[in-house]
């Protein structure tokens, strides 16, 4: 087994990882499942979440992503669906390019080209509305993750000594100093939602007192919000996948507002039927949003600080990617010949 070593701090967590064991194991298969549940609320008519799964995009690559629309007028769903379709089209028409991606830098360039294409296709009609998105591309034994917003991807790595929860992305929220500083320096404001005489939930970004009040600091669209520091430059991470890695969990903030990463990983790992593990996690998150025993003065305090009334339930999307590895065939060791000294 490889030697345990410290890996970089991601999303506020220090994680441990095993050194890769050369090329002894190859990622054999990726089994993807996803679900999206519509939330509810006084101003909500339909879900603004969309999921995208492309199994076997190329011979040795897989793609999956979540798009979470934001808006003050319930039009973010259109932006989320549009970006999902634009990115899928871009991927399908560039399969040959994907098959020849070799380095992390090449993947980063490709991701940014794809996102620029999607945002250009949106046009300038999405002034205050837009969409957050997170997506992952698995190529052979490596996963590349691009994030814009408040969805999150985590990895379950199992070792004989402990089970790790490894964050593959960082939430783009104003509570992070670098993100918040950019909003303030651009003239934006950061504060919580003011409801019934008190501030509730998470910090949000505002142009003025009327809006838009979103929790994300990065996203596509929302062109007026660019003036206050909303950017469409993704945070991109690259990770080697080891034979110790069991599954990847990707979810929208409808999950993370009520269930933390470690608990979500344990929940998925404990499910005997992996086919419906994503659905069960989504249903558990929705149950927690709608649990009156966790309310105080009409505000969810512990599980979901973003809810402002009993009727407020965020859209919930979950994707699971279960990984199977196979051991490479070892080449037979060459027996050294005995050299005879010339007589």
Short mmCIF file of C-alpha atoms in Angstrom, two decimals:
data_model
loop_
_atom_site.label_atom_id
_atom_site.label_comp_id
_atom_site.label_asym_id
_atom_site.label_seq_id
_atom_site.Cartn_x
_atom_site.Cartn_y
_atom_site.Cartn_z
CA UNK A 1 0.00 0.00 0.00
CA UNK A 2 1.20 3.49 -0.77
CA UNK A 3 2.48 5.73 1.97
CA UNK A 4 -0.02 8.12 3.58
CA UNK A 5 0.70 11.78 2.92
CA UNK A 6 -0.92 15.15 3.47
CA UNK A 7 -2.82 16.56 0.51
CA UNK A 8 -3.69 20.24 -0.09
CA UNK A 9 -6.38 21.90 1.99
CA UNK A 10 -9.64 22.11 0.01
CA UNK A 11 -12.87 23.74 1.13
CA UNK A 12 -11.54 24.26 4.64
CA UNK A 13 -10.68 20.59 5.24
CA UNK A 14 -7.26 18.97 5.60
CA UNK A 15 -7.49 15.54 4.02
CA UNK A 16 -5.15 12.59 3.80
CA UNK A 17 -4.56 10.56 0.71
CA UNK A 18 -2.66 7.49 -0.31
CA UNK A 19 0.21 7.77 -2.71
CA UNK A 20 -0.77 6.36 -6.10
CA UNK A 21 0.47 2.83 -6.61
CA UNK A 22 1.83 3.34 -10.07
CA UNK A 23 -0.24 1.70 -12.79
CA UNK A 24 -1.28 -1.43 -10.89
CA UNK A 25 -4.98 -0.58 -11.14
CA UNK A 26 -7.11 0.79 -13.95
CA UNK A 27 -10.55 2.34 -13.65
CA UNK A 28 -12.71 -0.36 -15.21
CA UNK A 29 -16.19 1.17 -15.03
CA UNK A 30 -18.18 4.16 -13.77
CA UNK A 31 -21.82 3.62 -12.83
CA UNK A 32 -23.80 6.88 -12.82
CA UNK A 33 -27.20 7.62 -11.31
CA UNK A 34 -28.92 10.95 -10.71
CA UNK A 35 -32.14 12.51 -9.48
CA UNK A 36 -33.59 16.02 -9.21
CA UNK A 37 -36.45 16.91 -6.84
CA UNK A 38 -38.38 20.15 -7.13
CA UNK A 39 -38.51 22.40 -4.11
CA UNK A 40 -41.43 24.53 -3.02
CA UNK A 41 -42.16 28.02 -1.79
CA UNK A 42 -44.50 31.00 -2.17
CA UNK A 43 -42.69 32.30 -5.27
CA UNK A 44 -41.68 28.97 -6.78
CA UNK A 45 -43.53 27.36 -9.68
CA UNK A 46 -41.08 24.70 -10.90
CA UNK A 47 -37.57 23.34 -10.37
CA UNK A 48 -34.58 25.41 -11.47
CA UNK A 49 -32.18 22.44 -11.12
CA UNK A 50 -31.07 20.28 -14.03
CA UNK A 51 -28.73 17.32 -14.12
CA UNK A 52 -26.71 15.98 -17.04
CA UNK A 53 -25.15 12.52 -17.31
CA UNK A 54 -23.22 11.23 -20.31
CA UNK A 55 -22.01 7.69 -19.66
CA UNK A 56 -19.14 6.67 -21.95
CA UNK A 57 -18.75 10.05 -23.61
CA UNK A 58 -15.71 8.55 -25.29
CA UNK A 59 -14.14 5.13 -24.88
CA UNK A 60 -12.54 6.06 -21.55
CA UNK A 61 -14.36 9.20 -20.41
CA UNK A 62 -17.59 10.04 -18.56
CA UNK A 63 -19.30 13.36 -17.91
CA UNK A 64 -21.83 14.47 -15.29
CA UNK A 65 -22.99 17.84 -13.98
CA UNK A 66 -25.58 19.81 -12.02
CA UNK A 67 -27.01 23.19 -13.05
CA UNK A 68 -28.74 25.31 -10.41
CA UNK A 69 -30.53 28.37 -11.77
CA UNK A 70 -30.74 31.62 -9.82
CA UNK A 71 -33.08 34.56 -10.36
CA UNK A 72 -35.44 36.98 -8.66
CA UNK A 73 -38.23 36.34 -11.21
CA UNK A 74 -38.29 32.53 -11.47
CA UNK A 75 -36.49 32.45 -14.84
CA UNK A 76 -33.29 30.80 -13.64
CA UNK A 77 -34.72 27.44 -14.67
CA UNK A 78 -34.47 28.53 -18.31
CA UNK A 79 -30.82 29.48 -17.91
CA UNK A 80 -30.01 26.19 -16.16
CA UNK A 81 -31.68 24.11 -18.86
CA UNK A 82 -30.10 26.14 -21.65
CA UNK A 83 -26.55 25.83 -20.26
CA UNK A 84 -27.07 22.10 -19.72
CA UNK A 85 -28.08 21.72 -23.38
CA UNK A 86 -25.30 23.97 -24.70
CA UNK A 87 -22.59 22.12 -22.80
CA UNK A 88 -23.95 18.75 -23.89
CA UNK A 89 -23.89 19.90 -27.51
CA UNK A 90 -20.35 21.21 -27.13
CA UNK A 91 -19.16 17.92 -25.64
CA UNK A 92 -20.86 15.77 -28.25
CA UNK A 93 -19.38 17.77 -31.12
CA UNK A 94 -15.87 17.75 -29.62
CA UNK A 95 -15.44 14.08 -28.79
CA UNK A 96 -12.32 13.84 -30.91
CA UNK A 97 -10.73 16.68 -28.95
CA UNK A 98 -11.70 15.08 -25.62
CA UNK A 99 -10.11 11.80 -26.70
CA UNK A 100 -6.79 13.62 -27.16
CA UNK A 101 -6.75 15.59 -23.90
CA UNK A 102 -3.53 14.64 -22.14
CA UNK A 103 -2.60 17.26 -19.54
CA UNK A 104 -4.43 19.16 -16.81
CA UNK A 105 -3.73 22.39 -18.65
CA UNK A 106 -5.35 21.07 -21.83
CA UNK A 107 -8.44 20.07 -19.82
CA UNK A 108 -8.62 23.53 -18.21
CA UNK A 109 -8.49 25.23 -21.61
CA UNK A 110 -11.20 22.89 -22.92
CA UNK A 111 -13.46 23.53 -19.90
CA UNK A 112 -13.15 27.29 -20.25
CA UNK A 113 -13.85 27.13 -23.98
CA UNK A 114 -16.97 25.06 -23.29
CA UNK A 115 -18.23 27.49 -20.63
CA UNK A 116 -17.50 30.52 -22.82
CA UNK A 117 -19.47 28.87 -25.61
CA UNK A 118 -22.43 28.22 -23.27
CA UNK A 119 -22.46 31.77 -21.89
CA UNK A 120 -22.21 33.33 -25.35
CA UNK A 121 -25.18 31.20 -26.45
CA UNK A 122 -27.18 32.51 -23.49
CA UNK A 123 -27.06 35.98 -25.01
CA UNK A 124 -27.64 39.16 -23.04
CA UNK A 125 -31.25 38.50 -22.02
CA UNK A 126 -30.27 36.99 -18.66
CA UNK A 127 -29.50 40.19 -16.79
CA UNK A 128 -30.27 39.21 -13.19
CA UNK A 129 -30.95 35.51 -13.71
CA UNK A 130 -28.42 32.84 -14.62
CA UNK A 131 -27.17 29.51 -13.38
CA UNK A 132 -24.54 27.99 -11.16
CA UNK A 133 -23.00 24.78 -12.41
CA UNK A 134 -20.60 22.06 -11.40
CA UNK A 135 -19.46 19.29 -13.71
CA UNK A 136 -16.89 16.53 -13.78
CA UNK A 137 -15.07 14.77 -16.58
CA UNK A 138 -13.48 11.41 -15.77
CA UNK A 139 -10.72 10.46 -18.19
CA UNK A 140 -9.11 7.11 -17.48
CA UNK A 141 -7.87 7.22 -13.86
CA UNK A 142 -8.33 10.95 -13.37
CA UNK A 143 -11.24 13.24 -12.54
CA UNK A 144 -11.38 16.91 -13.53
CA UNK A 145 -13.97 19.11 -11.79
CA UNK A 146 -15.11 22.62 -12.77
CA UNK A 147 -17.25 24.61 -10.35
CA UNK A 148 -19.20 27.85 -10.54
CA UNK A 149 -21.45 28.31 -7.52
CA UNK A 150 -22.71 26.48 -4.47
CA UNK A 151 -23.07 22.87 -5.61
CA UNK A 152 -20.34 20.50 -4.45
CA UNK A 153 -18.52 17.29 -5.36
CA UNK A 154 -16.93 14.93 -2.81
CA UNK A 155 -15.10 11.63 -3.06
CA UNK A 156 -15.31 8.57 -0.80
CA UNK A 157 -11.89 6.96 -0.34
CA UNK A 158 -11.79 3.83 1.80
CA UNK A 159 -8.65 2.56 3.51
CA UNK A 160 -8.13 -0.25 6.03
CA UNK A 161 -7.72 2.35 8.77
CA UNK A 162 -10.40 4.94 8.02
CA UNK A 163 -12.82 6.26 5.40
CA UNK A 164 -11.99 9.65 3.94
CA UNK A 165 -14.28 12.35 2.63
CA UNK A 166 -12.28 14.28 0.06
CA UNK A 167 -13.66 17.55 -1.30
CA UNK A 168 -13.27 17.88 -5.06
CA UNK A 169 -14.60 21.44 -5.18
CA UNK A 170 -14.95 24.57 -3.07
CA UNK A 171 -18.25 26.37 -2.56
CA UNK A 172 -18.19 29.79 -4.24
CA UNK A 173 -19.81 31.87 -1.49
CA UNK A 174 -19.22 35.39 -0.11
CA UNK A 175 -18.29 33.86 3.26
CA UNK A 176 -14.90 32.93 1.76
CA UNK A 177 -12.59 35.91 2.13
CA UNK A 178 -11.32 36.04 -1.44
CA UNK A 179 -14.82 35.72 -2.88
CA UNK A 180 -16.31 38.27 -0.51
CA UNK A 181 -13.49 40.75 -1.08
CA UNK A 182 -14.08 40.66 -4.83
CA UNK A 183 -17.79 41.45 -4.35
CA UNK A 184 -17.09 44.36 -1.98
CA UNK A 185 -14.29 45.79 -4.13
CA UNK A 186 -16.63 45.69 -7.14
CA UNK A 187 -19.26 47.75 -5.33
CA UNK A 188 -21.55 44.92 -4.26
CA UNK A 189 -23.01 44.38 -0.81
CA UNK A 190 -22.99 41.27 1.35
CA UNK A 191 -25.66 40.55 3.93
CA UNK A 192 -28.18 37.94 4.98
CA UNK A 193 -31.84 38.00 4.02
CA UNK A 194 -33.90 40.29 6.24
CA UNK A 195 -37.15 38.55 7.16
CA UNK A 196 -39.72 39.49 9.82
CA UNK A 197 -37.39 41.87 11.60
CA UNK A 198 -34.25 39.71 11.67
CA UNK A 199 -31.44 38.54 9.41
CA UNK A 200 -31.70 34.84 8.50
CA UNK A 201 -29.84 32.22 6.51
CA UNK A 202 -26.53 32.57 4.70
CA UNK A 203 -24.78 35.67 3.45
CA UNK A 204 -25.89 36.79 -0.01
CA UNK A 205 -24.67 39.28 -2.61
CA UNK A 206 -26.76 42.36 -3.47
CA UNK A 207 -26.68 45.18 -5.97
CA UNK A 208 -29.05 47.17 -3.76
CA UNK A 209 -31.59 46.54 -1.02
CA UNK A 210 -34.05 45.00 -3.48
CA UNK A 211 -31.88 42.31 -4.98
CA UNK A 212 -30.94 39.97 -6.28
CA UNK A 213 -29.71 38.40 -3.03
CA UNK A 214 -28.07 35.19 -4.28
CA UNK A 215 -25.70 33.03 -2.24
CA UNK A 216 -23.26 32.31 -5.09
CA UNK A 217 -20.34 34.49 -6.19
CA UNK A 218 -19.75 32.71 -9.53
CA UNK A 219 -22.11 31.66 -12.28
CA UNK A 220 -23.10 31.94 -15.92
CA UNK A 221 -25.46 34.68 -17.05
CA UNK A 222 -26.54 37.34 -14.55
CA UNK A 223 -24.83 39.92 -16.74
CA UNK A 224 -25.81 42.92 -14.58
CA UNK A 225 -24.27 41.13 -11.61
CA UNK A 226 -20.87 41.15 -13.30
CA UNK A 227 -20.69 44.77 -12.17
CA UNK A 228 -20.65 43.67 -8.54
CA UNK A 229 -18.11 40.89 -8.89
CA UNK A 230 -20.08 37.84 -10.05
CA UNK A 231 -17.67 36.05 -12.38
CA UNK A 232 -17.94 33.14 -14.79
CA UNK A 233 -14.34 31.98 -14.32
CA UNK A 234 -14.56 28.41 -12.95
CA UNK A 235 -12.47 26.89 -10.20
CA UNK A 236 -10.97 23.74 -11.73
CA UNK A 237 -9.45 20.88 -9.77
CA UNK A 238 -7.73 17.67 -10.89
CA UNK A 239 -7.46 14.44 -8.87
CA UNK A 240 -5.93 11.03 -9.50
CA UNK A 241 -8.40 8.24 -8.80
CA UNK A 242 -7.07 5.29 -6.81
CA UNK A 243 -8.38 1.76 -6.41
CA UNK A 244 -9.33 2.80 -2.85
CA UNK A 245 -11.93 5.25 -4.23
CA UNK A 246 -15.47 3.92 -3.93
CA UNK A 247 -17.70 6.66 -5.33
CA UNK A 248 -18.09 10.34 -6.15
CA UNK A 249 -21.05 12.28 -4.81
CA UNK A 250 -22.19 15.49 -6.50
CA UNK A 251 -25.12 17.51 -5.20
CA UNK A 252 -26.71 20.95 -5.29
CA UNK A 253 -26.90 23.17 -2.23
CA UNK A 254 -30.37 21.80 -1.55
CA UNK A 255 -28.48 18.87 -0.03
CA UNK A 256 -25.51 20.69 1.50
CA UNK A 257 -27.71 23.22 3.31
CA UNK A 258 -29.10 20.39 5.45
CA UNK A 259 -26.51 17.56 5.33
CA UNK A 260 -22.75 18.01 5.62
CA UNK A 261 -20.26 16.23 3.38
CA UNK A 262 -19.16 13.56 5.85
CA UNK A 263 -22.72 12.57 6.74
CA UNK A 264 -23.73 12.45 3.08
CA UNK A 265 -20.80 10.16 2.28
CA UNK A 266 -21.71 7.85 5.17
CA UNK A 267 -25.35 7.84 4.05
CA UNK A 268 -24.49 6.78 0.49
CA UNK A 269 -21.93 4.22 1.69
CA UNK A 270 -24.52 2.58 3.97
CA UNK A 271 -27.06 1.97 1.20
CA UNK A 272 -27.24 -1.71 0.17
CA UNK A 273 -28.76 -0.81 -3.21
CA UNK A 274 -26.46 1.62 -4.99
CA UNK A 275 -28.98 2.08 -7.83
CA UNK A 276 -31.27 4.24 -5.71
CA UNK A 277 -28.73 5.72 -3.29
CA UNK A 278 -28.93 9.14 -4.99
CA UNK A 279 -32.75 9.15 -4.74
CA UNK A 280 -32.68 8.17 -1.07
CA UNK A 281 -30.23 10.96 -0.21
CA UNK A 282 -32.34 13.51 -2.08
CA UNK A 283 -35.47 12.35 -0.26
CA UNK A 284 -33.67 12.54 3.10
CA UNK A 285 -32.58 16.10 2.36
CA UNK A 286 -36.13 17.08 1.44
CA UNK A 287 -37.44 15.49 4.64
CA UNK A 288 -35.05 17.63 6.67
CA UNK A 289 -36.09 20.81 4.89
CA UNK A 290 -39.69 19.98 5.77
CA UNK A 291 -39.18 18.89 9.40
CA UNK A 292 -41.19 21.22 11.68
CA UNK A 293 -39.32 19.94 14.74
CA UNK A 294 -36.27 21.83 13.51
CA UNK A 295 -38.03 25.18 13.18
CA UNK A 296 -37.69 28.21 15.44
CA UNK A 297 -39.84 31.26 14.76
CA UNK A 298 -40.53 29.97 11.26
CA UNK A 299 -36.82 29.64 10.42
CA UNK A 300 -34.87 26.41 10.03
CA UNK A 301 -32.02 26.94 12.44
CA UNK A 302 -29.80 23.85 12.51
CA UNK A 303 -30.42 21.82 9.37
CA UNK A 304 -31.27 24.46 6.81
CA UNK A 305 -30.52 28.08 7.71
CA UNK A 306 -31.54 29.24 4.22
CA UNK A 307 -35.22 28.40 4.65
CA UNK A 308 -37.26 31.40 5.74
CA UNK A 309 -40.67 29.77 6.13
CA UNK A 310 -42.08 26.29 6.51
CA UNK A 311 -42.96 26.32 2.81
CA UNK A 312 -39.43 27.17 1.60
CA UNK A 313 -37.72 24.02 0.30
CA UNK A 314 -34.83 24.35 -2.11
CA UNK A 315 -34.51 22.27 -5.27
CA UNK A 316 -32.44 19.15 -4.61
CA UNK A 317 -30.20 17.36 -7.12
CA UNK A 318 -27.89 14.40 -6.51
CA UNK A 319 -25.57 12.39 -8.76
CA UNK A 320 -23.60 9.32 -7.67
CA UNK A 321 -20.71 7.80 -9.61
CA UNK A 322 -19.66 4.37 -8.32
CA UNK A 323 -16.18 3.32 -9.38
CA UNK A 324 -14.84 -0.15 -10.17
CA UNK A 325 -11.15 -0.83 -10.66
CA UNK A 326 -9.34 -3.82 -12.12
CA UNK A 327 -5.78 -4.89 -11.55
CA UNK A 328 -3.50 -4.63 -14.52
CA UNK A 329 -1.85 -7.77 -15.73
CA UNK A 330 1.72 -7.81 -14.57
CA UNK A 331 4.33 -8.44 -17.19
CA UNK A 332 6.35 -11.57 -16.45
CA UNK A 333 9.67 -10.73 -14.92
CA UNK A 334 12.56 -11.36 -17.24
CA UNK A 335 15.01 -13.94 -15.89
CA UNK A 336 18.55 -12.60 -16.19
CA UNK A 337 20.80 -14.66 -18.40
CA UNK A 338 23.96 -16.09 -16.96
CA UNK A 339 26.91 -14.70 -18.84
CA UNK A 340 29.66 -17.21 -19.51
CA UNK A 341 33.16 -15.99 -19.53
CA UNK A 342 34.97 -16.76 -22.73
CA UNK A 343 37.60 -19.40 -22.41
#
